[in-house]
PDB file of C-alpha atoms and ligand atoms in Angstrom:
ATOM      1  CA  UNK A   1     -20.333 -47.184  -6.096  1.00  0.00           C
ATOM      2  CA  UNK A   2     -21.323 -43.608  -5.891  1.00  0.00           C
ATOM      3  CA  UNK A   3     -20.883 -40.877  -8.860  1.00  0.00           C
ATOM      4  CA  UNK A   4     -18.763 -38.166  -7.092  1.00  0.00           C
ATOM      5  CA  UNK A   5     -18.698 -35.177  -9.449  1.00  0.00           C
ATOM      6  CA  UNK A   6     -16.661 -32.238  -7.928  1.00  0.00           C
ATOM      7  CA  UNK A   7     -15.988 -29.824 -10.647  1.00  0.00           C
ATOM      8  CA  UNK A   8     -18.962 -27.752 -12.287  1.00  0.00           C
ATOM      9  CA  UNK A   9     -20.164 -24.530 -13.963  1.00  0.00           C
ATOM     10  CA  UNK A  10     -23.397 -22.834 -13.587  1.00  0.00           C
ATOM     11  CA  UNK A  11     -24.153 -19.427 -15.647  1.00  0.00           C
ATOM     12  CA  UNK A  12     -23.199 -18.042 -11.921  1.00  0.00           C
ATOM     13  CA  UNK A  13     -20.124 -17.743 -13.621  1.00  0.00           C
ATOM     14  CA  UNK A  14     -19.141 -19.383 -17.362  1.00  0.00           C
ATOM     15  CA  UNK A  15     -21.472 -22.297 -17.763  1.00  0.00           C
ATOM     16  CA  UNK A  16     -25.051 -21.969 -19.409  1.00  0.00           C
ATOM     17  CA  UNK A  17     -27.237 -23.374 -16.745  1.00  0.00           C
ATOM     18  CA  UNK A  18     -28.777 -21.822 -13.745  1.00  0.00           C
ATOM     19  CA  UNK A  19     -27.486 -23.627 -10.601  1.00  0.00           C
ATOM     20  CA  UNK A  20     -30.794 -25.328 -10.235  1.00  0.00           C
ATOM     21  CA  UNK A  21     -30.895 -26.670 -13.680  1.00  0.00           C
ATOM     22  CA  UNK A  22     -27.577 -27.856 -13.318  1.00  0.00           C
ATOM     23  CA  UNK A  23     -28.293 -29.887 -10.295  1.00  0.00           C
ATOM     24  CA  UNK A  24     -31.426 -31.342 -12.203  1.00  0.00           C
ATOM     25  CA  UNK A  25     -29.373 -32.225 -15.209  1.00  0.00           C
ATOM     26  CA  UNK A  26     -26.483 -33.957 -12.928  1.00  0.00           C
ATOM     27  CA  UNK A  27     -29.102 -36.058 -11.135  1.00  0.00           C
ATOM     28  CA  UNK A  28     -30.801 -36.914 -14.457  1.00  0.00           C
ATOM     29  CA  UNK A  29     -27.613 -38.114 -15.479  1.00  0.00           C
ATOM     30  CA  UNK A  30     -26.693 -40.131 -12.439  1.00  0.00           C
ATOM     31  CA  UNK A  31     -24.781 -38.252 -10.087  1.00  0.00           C
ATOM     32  CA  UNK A  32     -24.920 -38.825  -6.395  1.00  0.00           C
ATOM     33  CA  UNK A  33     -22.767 -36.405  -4.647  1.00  0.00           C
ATOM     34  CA  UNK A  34     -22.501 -33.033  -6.924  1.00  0.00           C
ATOM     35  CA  UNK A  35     -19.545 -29.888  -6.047  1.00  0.00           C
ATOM     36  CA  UNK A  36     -20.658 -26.772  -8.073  1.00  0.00           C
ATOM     37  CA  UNK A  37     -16.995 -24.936  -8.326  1.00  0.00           C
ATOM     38  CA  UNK A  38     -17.473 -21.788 -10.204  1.00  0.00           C
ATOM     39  CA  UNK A  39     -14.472 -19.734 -11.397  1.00  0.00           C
ATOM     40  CA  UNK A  40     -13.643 -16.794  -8.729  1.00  0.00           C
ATOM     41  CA  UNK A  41     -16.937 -16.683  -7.158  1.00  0.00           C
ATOM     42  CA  UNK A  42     -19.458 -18.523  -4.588  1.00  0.00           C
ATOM     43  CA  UNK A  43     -23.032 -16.727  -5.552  1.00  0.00           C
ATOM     44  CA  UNK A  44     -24.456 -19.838  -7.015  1.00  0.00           C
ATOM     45  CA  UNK A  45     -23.971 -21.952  -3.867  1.00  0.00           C
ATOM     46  CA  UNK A  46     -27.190 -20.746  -1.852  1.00  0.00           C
ATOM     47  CA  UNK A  47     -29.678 -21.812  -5.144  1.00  0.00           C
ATOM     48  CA  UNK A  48     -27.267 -24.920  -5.658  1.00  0.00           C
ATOM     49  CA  UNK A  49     -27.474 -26.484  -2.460  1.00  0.00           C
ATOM     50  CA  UNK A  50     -31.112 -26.085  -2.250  1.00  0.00           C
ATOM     51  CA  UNK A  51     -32.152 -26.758  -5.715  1.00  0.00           C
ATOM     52  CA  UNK A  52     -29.031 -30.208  -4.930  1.00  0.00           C
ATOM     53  CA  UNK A  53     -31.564 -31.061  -1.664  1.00  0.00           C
ATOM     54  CA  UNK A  54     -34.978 -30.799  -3.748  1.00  0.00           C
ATOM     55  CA  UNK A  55     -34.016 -33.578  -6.101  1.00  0.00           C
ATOM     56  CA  UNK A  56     -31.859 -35.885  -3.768  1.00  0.00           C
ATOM     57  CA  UNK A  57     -28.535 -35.224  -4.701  1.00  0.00           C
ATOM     58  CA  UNK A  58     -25.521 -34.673  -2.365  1.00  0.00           C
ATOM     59  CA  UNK A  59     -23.682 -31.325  -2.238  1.00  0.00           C
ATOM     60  CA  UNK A  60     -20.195 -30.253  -1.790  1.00  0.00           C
ATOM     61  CA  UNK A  61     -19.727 -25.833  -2.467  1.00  0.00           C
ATOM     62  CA  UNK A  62     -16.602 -25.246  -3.666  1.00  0.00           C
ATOM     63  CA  UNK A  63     -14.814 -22.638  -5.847  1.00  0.00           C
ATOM     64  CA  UNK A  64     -12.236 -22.864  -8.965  1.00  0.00           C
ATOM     65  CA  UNK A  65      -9.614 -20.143  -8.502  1.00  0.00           C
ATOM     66  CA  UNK A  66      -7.641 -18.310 -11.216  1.00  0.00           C
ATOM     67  CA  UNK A  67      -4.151 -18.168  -9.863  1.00  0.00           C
ATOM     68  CA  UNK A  68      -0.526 -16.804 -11.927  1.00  0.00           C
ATOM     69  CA  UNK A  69       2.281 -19.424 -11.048  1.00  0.00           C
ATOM     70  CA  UNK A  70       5.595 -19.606 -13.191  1.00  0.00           C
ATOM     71  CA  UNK A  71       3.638 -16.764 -15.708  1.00  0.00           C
ATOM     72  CA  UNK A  72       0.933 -19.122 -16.605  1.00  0.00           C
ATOM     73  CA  UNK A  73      -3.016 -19.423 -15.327  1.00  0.00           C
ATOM     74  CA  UNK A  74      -3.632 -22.886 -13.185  1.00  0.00           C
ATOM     75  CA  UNK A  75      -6.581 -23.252 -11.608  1.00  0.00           C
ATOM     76  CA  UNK A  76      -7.085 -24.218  -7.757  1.00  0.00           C
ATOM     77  CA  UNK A  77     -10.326 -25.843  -6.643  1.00  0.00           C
ATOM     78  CA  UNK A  78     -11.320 -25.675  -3.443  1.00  0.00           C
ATOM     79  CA  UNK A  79     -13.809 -27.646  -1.577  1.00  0.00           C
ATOM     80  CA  UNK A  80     -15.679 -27.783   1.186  1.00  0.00           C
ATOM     81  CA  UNK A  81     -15.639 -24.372   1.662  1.00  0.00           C
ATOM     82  CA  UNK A  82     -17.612 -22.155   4.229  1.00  0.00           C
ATOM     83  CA  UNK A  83     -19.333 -19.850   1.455  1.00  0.00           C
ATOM     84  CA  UNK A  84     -19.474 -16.874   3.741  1.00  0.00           C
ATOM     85  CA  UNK A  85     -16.143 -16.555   4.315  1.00  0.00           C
ATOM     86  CA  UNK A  86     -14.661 -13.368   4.461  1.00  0.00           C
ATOM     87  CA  UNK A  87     -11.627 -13.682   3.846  1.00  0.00           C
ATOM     88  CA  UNK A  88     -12.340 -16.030   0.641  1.00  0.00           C
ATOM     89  CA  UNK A  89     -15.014 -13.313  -0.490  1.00  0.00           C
ATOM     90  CA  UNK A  90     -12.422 -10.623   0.070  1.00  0.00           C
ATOM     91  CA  UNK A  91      -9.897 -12.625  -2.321  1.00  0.00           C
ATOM     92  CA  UNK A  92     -12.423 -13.777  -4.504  1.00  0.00           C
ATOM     93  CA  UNK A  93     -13.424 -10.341  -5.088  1.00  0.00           C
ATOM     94  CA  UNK A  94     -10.017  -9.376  -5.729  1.00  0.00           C
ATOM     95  CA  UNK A  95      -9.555 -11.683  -8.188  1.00  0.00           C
ATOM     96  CA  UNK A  96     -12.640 -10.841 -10.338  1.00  0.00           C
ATOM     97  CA  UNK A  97     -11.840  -7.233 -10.038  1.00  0.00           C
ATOM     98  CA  UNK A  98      -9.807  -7.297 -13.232  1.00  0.00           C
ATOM     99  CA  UNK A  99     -11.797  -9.306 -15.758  1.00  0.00           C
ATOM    100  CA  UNK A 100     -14.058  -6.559 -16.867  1.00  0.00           C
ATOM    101  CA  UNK A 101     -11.126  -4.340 -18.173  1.00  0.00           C
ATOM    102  CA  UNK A 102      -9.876  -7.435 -19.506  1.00  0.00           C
ATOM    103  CA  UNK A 103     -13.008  -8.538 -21.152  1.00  0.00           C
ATOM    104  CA  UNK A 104     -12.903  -4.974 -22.873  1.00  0.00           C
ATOM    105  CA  UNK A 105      -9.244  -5.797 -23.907  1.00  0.00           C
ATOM    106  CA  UNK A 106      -9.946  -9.260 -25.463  1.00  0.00           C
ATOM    107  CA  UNK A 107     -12.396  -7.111 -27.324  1.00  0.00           C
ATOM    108  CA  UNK A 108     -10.265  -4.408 -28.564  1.00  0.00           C
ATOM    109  CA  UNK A 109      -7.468  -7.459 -29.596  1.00  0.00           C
ATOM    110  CA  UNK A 110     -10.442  -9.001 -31.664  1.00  0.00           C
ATOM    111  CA  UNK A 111     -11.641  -5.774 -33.219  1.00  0.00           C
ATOM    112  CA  UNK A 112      -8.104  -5.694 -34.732  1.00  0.00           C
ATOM    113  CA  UNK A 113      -8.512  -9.238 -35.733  1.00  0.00           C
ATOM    114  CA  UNK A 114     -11.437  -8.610 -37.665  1.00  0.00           C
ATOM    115  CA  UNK A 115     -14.483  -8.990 -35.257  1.00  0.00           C
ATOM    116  CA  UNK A 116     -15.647  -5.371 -33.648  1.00  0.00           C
ATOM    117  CA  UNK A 117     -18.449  -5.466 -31.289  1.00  0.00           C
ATOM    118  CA  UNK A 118     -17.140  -8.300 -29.352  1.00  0.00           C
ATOM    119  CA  UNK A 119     -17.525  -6.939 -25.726  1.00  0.00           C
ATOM    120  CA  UNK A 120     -21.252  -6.626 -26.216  1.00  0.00           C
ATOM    121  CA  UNK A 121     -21.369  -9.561 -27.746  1.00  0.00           C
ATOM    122  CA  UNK A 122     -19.949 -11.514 -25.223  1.00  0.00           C
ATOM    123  CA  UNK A 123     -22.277  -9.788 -23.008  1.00  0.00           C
ATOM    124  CA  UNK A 124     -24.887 -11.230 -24.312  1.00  0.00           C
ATOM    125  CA  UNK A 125     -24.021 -14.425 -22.970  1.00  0.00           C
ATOM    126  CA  UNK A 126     -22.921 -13.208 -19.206  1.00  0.00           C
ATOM    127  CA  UNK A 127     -24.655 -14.480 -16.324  1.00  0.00           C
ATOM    128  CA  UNK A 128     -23.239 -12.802 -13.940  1.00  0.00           C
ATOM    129  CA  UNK A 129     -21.528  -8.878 -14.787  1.00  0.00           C
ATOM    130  CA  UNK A 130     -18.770  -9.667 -12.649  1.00  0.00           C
ATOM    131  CA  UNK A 131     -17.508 -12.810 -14.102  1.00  0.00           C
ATOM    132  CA  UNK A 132     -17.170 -12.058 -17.875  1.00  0.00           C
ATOM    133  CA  UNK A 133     -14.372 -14.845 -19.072  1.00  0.00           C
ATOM    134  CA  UNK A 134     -13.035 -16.127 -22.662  1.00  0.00           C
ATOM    135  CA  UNK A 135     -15.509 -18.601 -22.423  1.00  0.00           C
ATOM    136  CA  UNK A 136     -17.796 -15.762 -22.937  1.00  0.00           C
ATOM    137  CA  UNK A 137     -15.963 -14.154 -25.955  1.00  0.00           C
ATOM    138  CA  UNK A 138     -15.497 -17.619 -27.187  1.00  0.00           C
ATOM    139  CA  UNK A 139     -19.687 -18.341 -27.819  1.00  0.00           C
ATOM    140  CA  UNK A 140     -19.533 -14.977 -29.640  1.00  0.00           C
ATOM    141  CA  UNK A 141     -16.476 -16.154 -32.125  1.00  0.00           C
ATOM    142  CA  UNK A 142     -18.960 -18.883 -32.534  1.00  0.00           C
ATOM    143  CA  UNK A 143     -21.731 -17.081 -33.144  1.00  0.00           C
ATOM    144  CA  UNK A 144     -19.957 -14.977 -35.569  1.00  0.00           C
ATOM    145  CA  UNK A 145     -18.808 -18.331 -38.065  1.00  0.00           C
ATOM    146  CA  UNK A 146     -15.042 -17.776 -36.869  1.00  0.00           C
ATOM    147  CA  UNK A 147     -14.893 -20.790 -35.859  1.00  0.00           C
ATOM    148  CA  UNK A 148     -17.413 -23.815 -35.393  1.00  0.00           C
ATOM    149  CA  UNK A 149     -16.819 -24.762 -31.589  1.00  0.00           C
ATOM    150  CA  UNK A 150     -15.158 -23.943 -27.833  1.00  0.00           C
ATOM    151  CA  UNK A 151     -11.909 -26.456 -28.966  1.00  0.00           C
ATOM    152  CA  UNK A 152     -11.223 -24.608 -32.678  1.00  0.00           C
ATOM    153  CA  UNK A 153     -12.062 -21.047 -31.498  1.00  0.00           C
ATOM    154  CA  UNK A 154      -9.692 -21.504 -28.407  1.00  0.00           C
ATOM    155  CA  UNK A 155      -6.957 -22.069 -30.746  1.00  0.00           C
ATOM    156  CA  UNK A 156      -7.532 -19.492 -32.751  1.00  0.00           C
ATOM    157  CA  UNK A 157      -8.354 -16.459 -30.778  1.00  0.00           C
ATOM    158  CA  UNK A 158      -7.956 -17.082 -27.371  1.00  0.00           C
ATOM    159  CA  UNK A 159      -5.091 -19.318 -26.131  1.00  0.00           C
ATOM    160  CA  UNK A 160      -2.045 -17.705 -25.373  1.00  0.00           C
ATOM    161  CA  UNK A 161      -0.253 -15.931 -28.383  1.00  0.00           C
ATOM    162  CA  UNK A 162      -3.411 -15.363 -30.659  1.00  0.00           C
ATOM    163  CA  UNK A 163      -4.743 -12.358 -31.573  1.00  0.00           C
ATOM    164  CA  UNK A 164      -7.724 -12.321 -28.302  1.00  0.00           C
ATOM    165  CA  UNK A 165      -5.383 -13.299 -26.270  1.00  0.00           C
ATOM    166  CA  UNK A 166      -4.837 -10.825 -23.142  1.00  0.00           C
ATOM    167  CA  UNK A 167      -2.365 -11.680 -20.443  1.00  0.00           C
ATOM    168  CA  UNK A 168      -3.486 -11.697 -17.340  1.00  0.00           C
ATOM    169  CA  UNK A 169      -1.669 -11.625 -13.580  1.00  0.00           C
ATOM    170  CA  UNK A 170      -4.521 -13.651 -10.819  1.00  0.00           C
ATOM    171  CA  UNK A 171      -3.681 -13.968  -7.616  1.00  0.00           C
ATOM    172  CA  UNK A 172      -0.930 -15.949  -6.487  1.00  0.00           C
ATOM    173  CA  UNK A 173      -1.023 -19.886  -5.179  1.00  0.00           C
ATOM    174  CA  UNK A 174      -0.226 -18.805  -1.730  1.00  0.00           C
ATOM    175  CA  UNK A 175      -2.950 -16.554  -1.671  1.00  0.00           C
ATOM    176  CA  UNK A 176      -5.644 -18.827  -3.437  1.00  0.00           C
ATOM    177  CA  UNK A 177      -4.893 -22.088  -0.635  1.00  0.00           C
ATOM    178  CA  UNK A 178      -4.438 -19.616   1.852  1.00  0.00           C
ATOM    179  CA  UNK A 179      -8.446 -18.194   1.183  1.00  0.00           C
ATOM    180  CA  UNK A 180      -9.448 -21.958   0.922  1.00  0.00           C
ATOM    181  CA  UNK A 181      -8.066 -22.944   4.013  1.00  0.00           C
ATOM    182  CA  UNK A 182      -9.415 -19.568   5.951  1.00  0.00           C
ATOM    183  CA  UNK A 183     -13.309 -20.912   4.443  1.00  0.00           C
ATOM    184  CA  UNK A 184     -12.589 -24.646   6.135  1.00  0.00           C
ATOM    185  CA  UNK A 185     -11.820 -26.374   2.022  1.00  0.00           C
ATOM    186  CA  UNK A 186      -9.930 -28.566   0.944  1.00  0.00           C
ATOM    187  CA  UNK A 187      -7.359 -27.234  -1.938  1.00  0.00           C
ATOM    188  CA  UNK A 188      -6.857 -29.364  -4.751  1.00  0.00           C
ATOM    189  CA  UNK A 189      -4.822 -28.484  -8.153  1.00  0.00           C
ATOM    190  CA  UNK A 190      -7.610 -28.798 -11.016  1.00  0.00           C
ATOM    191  CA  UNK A 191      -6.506 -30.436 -13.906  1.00  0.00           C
ATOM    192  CA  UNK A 192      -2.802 -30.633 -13.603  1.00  0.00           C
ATOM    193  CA  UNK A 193      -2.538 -32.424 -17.315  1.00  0.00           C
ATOM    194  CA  UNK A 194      -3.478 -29.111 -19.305  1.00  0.00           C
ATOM    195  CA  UNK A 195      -0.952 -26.745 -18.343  1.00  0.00           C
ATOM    196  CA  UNK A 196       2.604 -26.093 -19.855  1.00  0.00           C
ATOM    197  CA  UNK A 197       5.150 -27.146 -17.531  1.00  0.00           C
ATOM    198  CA  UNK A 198       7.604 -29.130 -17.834  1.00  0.00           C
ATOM    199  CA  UNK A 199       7.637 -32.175 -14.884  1.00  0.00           C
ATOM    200  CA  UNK A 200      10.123 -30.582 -12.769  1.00  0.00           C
ATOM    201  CA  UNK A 201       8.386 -27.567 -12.948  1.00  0.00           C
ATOM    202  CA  UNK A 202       5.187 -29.255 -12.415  1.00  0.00           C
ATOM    203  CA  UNK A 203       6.822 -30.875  -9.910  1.00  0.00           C
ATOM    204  CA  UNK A 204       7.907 -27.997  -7.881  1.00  0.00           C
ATOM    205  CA  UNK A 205       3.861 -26.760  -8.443  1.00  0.00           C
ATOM    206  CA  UNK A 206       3.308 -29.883  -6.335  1.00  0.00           C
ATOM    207  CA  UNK A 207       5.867 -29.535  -3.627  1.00  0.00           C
ATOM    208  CA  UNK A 208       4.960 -25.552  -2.862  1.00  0.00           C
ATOM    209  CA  UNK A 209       0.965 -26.586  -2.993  1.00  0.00           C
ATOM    210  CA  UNK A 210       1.792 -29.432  -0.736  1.00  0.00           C
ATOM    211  CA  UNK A 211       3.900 -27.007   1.452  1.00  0.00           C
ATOM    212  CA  UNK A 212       1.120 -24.702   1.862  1.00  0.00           C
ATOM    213  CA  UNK A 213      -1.388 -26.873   3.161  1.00  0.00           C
ATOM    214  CA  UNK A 214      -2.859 -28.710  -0.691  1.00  0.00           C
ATOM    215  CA  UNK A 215      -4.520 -31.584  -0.333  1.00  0.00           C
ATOM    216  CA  UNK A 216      -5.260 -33.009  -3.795  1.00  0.00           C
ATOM    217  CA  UNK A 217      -5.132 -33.115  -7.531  1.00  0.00           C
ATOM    218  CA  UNK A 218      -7.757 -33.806 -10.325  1.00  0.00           C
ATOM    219  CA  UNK A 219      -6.741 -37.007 -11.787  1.00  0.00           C
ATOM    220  CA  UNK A 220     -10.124 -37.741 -13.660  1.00  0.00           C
ATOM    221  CA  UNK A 221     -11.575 -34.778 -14.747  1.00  0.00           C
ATOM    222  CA  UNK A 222     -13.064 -34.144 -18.240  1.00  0.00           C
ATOM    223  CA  UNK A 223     -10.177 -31.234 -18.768  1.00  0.00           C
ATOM    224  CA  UNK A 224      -8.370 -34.507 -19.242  1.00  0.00           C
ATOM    225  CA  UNK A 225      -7.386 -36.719 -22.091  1.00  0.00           C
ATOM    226  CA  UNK A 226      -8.455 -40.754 -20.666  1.00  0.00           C
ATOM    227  CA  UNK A 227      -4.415 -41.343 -21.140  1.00  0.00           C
ATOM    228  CA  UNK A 228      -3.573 -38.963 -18.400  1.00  0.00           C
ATOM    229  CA  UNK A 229      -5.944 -40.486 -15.738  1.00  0.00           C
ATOM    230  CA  UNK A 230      -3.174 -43.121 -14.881  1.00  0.00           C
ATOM    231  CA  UNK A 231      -0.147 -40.594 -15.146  1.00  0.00           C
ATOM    232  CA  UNK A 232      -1.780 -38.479 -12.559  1.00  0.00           C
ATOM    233  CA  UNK A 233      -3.185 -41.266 -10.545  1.00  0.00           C
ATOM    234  CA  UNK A 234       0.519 -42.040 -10.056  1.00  0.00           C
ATOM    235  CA  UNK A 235       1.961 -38.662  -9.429  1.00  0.00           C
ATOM    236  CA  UNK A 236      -0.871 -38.463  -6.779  1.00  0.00           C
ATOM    237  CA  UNK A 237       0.477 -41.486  -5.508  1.00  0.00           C
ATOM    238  CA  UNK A 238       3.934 -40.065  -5.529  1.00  0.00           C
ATOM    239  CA  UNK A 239       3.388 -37.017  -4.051  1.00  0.00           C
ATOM    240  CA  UNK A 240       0.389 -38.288  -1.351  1.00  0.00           C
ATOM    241  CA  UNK A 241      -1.953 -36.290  -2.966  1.00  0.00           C
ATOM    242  CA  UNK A 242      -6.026 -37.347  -2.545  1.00  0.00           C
ATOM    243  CA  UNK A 243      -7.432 -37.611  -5.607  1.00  0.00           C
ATOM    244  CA  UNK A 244     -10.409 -35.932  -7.275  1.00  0.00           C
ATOM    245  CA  UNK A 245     -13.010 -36.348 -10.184  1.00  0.00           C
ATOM    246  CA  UNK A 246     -15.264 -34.149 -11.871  1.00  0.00           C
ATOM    247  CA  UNK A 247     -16.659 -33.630 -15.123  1.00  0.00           C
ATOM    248  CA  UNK A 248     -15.628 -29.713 -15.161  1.00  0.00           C
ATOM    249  CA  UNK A 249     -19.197 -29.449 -17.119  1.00  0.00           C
ATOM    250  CA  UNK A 250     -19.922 -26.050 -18.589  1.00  0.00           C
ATOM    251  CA  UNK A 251     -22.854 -26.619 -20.677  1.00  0.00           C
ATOM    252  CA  UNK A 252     -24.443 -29.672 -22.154  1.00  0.00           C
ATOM    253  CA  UNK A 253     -22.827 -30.992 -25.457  1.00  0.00           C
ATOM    254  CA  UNK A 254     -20.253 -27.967 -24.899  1.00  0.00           C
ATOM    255  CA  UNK A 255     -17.960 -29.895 -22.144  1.00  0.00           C
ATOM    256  CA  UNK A 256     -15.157 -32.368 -23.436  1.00  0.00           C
ATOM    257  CA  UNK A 257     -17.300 -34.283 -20.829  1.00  0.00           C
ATOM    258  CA  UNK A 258     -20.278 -34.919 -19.596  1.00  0.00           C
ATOM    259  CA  UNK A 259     -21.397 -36.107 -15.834  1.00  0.00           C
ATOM    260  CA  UNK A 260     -23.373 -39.826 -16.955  1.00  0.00           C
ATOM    261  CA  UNK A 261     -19.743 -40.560 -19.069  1.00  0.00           C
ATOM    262  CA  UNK A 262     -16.997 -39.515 -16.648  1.00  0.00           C
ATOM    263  CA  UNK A 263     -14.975 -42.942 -15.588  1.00  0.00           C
ATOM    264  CA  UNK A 264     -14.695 -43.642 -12.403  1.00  0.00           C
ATOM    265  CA  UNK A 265     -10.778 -42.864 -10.751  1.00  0.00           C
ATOM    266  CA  UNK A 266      -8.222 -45.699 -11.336  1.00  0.00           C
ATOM    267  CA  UNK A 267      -7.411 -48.156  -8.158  1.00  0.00           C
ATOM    268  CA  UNK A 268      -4.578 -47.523  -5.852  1.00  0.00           C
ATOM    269  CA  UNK A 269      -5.563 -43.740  -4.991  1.00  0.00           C
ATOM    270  CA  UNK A 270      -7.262 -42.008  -2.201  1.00  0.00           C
ATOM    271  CA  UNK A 271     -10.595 -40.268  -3.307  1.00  0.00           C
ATOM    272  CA  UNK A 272     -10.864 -36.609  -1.701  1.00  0.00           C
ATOM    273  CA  UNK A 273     -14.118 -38.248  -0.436  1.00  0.00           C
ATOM    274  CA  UNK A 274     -12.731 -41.135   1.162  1.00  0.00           C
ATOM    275  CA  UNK A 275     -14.056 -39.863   4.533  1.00  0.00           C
ATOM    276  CA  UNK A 276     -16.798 -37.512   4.038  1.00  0.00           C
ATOM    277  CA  UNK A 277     -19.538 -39.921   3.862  1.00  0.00           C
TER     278      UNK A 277
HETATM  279  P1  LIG B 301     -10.888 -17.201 -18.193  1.00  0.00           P
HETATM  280  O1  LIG B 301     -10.983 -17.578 -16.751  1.00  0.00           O
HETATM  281  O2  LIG B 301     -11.786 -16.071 -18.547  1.00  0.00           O
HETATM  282  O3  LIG B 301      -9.481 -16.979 -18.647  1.00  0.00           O
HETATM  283  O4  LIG B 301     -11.458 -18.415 -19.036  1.00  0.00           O
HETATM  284  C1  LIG B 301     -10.998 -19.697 -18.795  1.00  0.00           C
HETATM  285  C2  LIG B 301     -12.043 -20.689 -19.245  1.00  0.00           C
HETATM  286  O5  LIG B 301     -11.987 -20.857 -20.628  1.00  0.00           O
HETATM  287  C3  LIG B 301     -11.808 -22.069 -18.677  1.00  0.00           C
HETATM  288  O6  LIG B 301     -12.385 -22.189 -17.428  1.00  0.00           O
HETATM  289  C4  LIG B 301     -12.502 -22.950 -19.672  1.00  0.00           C
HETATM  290  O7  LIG B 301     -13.875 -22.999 -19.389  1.00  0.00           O
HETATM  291  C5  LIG B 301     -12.315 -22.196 -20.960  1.00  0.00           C
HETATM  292  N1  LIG B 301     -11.204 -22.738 -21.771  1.00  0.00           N
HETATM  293  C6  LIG B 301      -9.908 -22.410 -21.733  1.00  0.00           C
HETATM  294  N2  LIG B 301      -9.213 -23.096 -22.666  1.00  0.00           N
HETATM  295  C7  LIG B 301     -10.095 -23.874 -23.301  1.00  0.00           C
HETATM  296  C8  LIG B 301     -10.023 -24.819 -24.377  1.00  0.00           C
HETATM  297  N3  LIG B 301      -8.877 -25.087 -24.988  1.00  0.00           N
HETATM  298  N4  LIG B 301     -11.161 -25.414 -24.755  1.00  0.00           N
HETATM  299  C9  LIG B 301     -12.330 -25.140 -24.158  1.00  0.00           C
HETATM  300  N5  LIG B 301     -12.469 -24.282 -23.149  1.00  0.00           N
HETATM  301  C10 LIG B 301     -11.378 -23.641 -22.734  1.00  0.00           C
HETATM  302 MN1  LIG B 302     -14.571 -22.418 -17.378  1.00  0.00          MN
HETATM  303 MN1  LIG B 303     -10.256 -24.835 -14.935  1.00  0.00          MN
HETATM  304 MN1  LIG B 304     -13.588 -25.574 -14.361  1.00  0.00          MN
END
């Protein structure tokens, strides 16, 4: 059976590897078919699709994209996508727009708390100037002592209601599917199990994405807890959703998972990649 991994970071925008090491390091670990889905931005596709080629390994470019429904941040893959889109680089660009002044927010917020200095230090760990994110802020904490890893100094500083925490309005789910769907993708809802709603408000998330033109949900993906690989195997069931795996890797021994441990999906659903190969 092949390893299908179609959720990934590169330092493109907040994992720690260069697109070509992360193709290496997925290839190493026994991945056949690799989507590099970066938050809010494409750059890394060019060097990941060639660096994918050099070593054997499949390729799908795709994108993660910050999006506000109900008041809270879900994320929308897409895959598949035609990289030089312009319409998905014109919304794309939109929606990084805001995270600098954010990112000097977050800092202010955590001066307050206690730690000053925290924009350039998070700095110090961006890839890409464009795409500063928590997870950037979140290294610093660690580097500081305040806390001893991503998990602890989430829920400390920089979930919702602590002191780094800065709201934050994306675009909007239309919008996000709609880009997707310009570029050729395939939308899919990236891990539905970690936000906040309650099921008939995560139901109604499924209806409008389906209404749009969605396609899919994550159902394994290592932003989930093993339990919720059947529950969402079934709501993709439910709702005739394809469903989707990938490790959502960020960094080696940083992820909650990594690509040679990810479980395969449960029987009885439709990969995305039923008929791609
Ligand atoms: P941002 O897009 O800047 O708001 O940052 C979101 C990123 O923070 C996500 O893509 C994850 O990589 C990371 N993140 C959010 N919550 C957590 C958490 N509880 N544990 C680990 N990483 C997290
Ligand atoms: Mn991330
Ligand atoms: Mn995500
Ligand atoms: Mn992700």
């Amino acid at each position: 059976m092949l390893n299908v991994d179609l959720h990934s970071h590169t330092n493109v925008s907040d994992g720690v590897l260069a697109p070509a090491a992360v193709a290496k390091y997925a290839r190493q670990a026994g991945v056949d078919v690799w989507g590099l889905t970066d938050h809010d931005e494409v750059g890394g596709i060019a060097a990941g699709r060639a660096a994918a080629a050099a070593v054997g390994l499949g390729f799908v470019p795709g994108v993660e994209i910050s999006i506000t429904w109900a008041n809270q941040t879900v994320h929308i893959v897409g895959l598949r996508i035609d990289e030089t889109n312009p319409v998905l680089l014109a919304g794309l660009g939109a929606t990084r727009s805001g995270r600098d002044a954010r990112g000097r927010e977050i800092s202010a917020q955590l001066a307050k708390a206690g730690y000053p200095g925290a924009y350039e230090g998070a700095l110090k760990y961006v890839g890409n100037p464009d795409l500063m994110s928590r997870t950037h802020f979140a290294r610093y904490l660690i580097e500081c002592g305040a806390a001893s890893n991503i998990g602890e100094v989430f829920r400390k500083f920089l979930s919702e209601g602590k002191p780094g925490y800065v709201p934050h309005r994306w675009a909007s789910l239309e919008e996000a599917v709609g880009w997707i769907k310009a570029a050729g993708g395939i939308a899919v809802v990236a891990h539905p199990g970690r936000y906040k709603f309650s099921p008939l408000a995560e139901g109604v998330l499924f209806d409008e994405f389906k209404q749009l033109g969605g396609s899919a949900i994550e159902v394994v993906t290592g932003s989930h807890t093993p339990d919720q690989y059947p529950v969402y195997a079934e709501l993709a069931r439910r709702y005739g959703f394809l469903a989707s795996r990938g490790t959502d890797f960020h960094a080696p021994g940083e992820s909650r998972a990594d690509f040679a441990l990810l479980p395969p999906l449960p029987s009885g659903v439709k990969p995305i990649w039923h008929d791609w190969f």
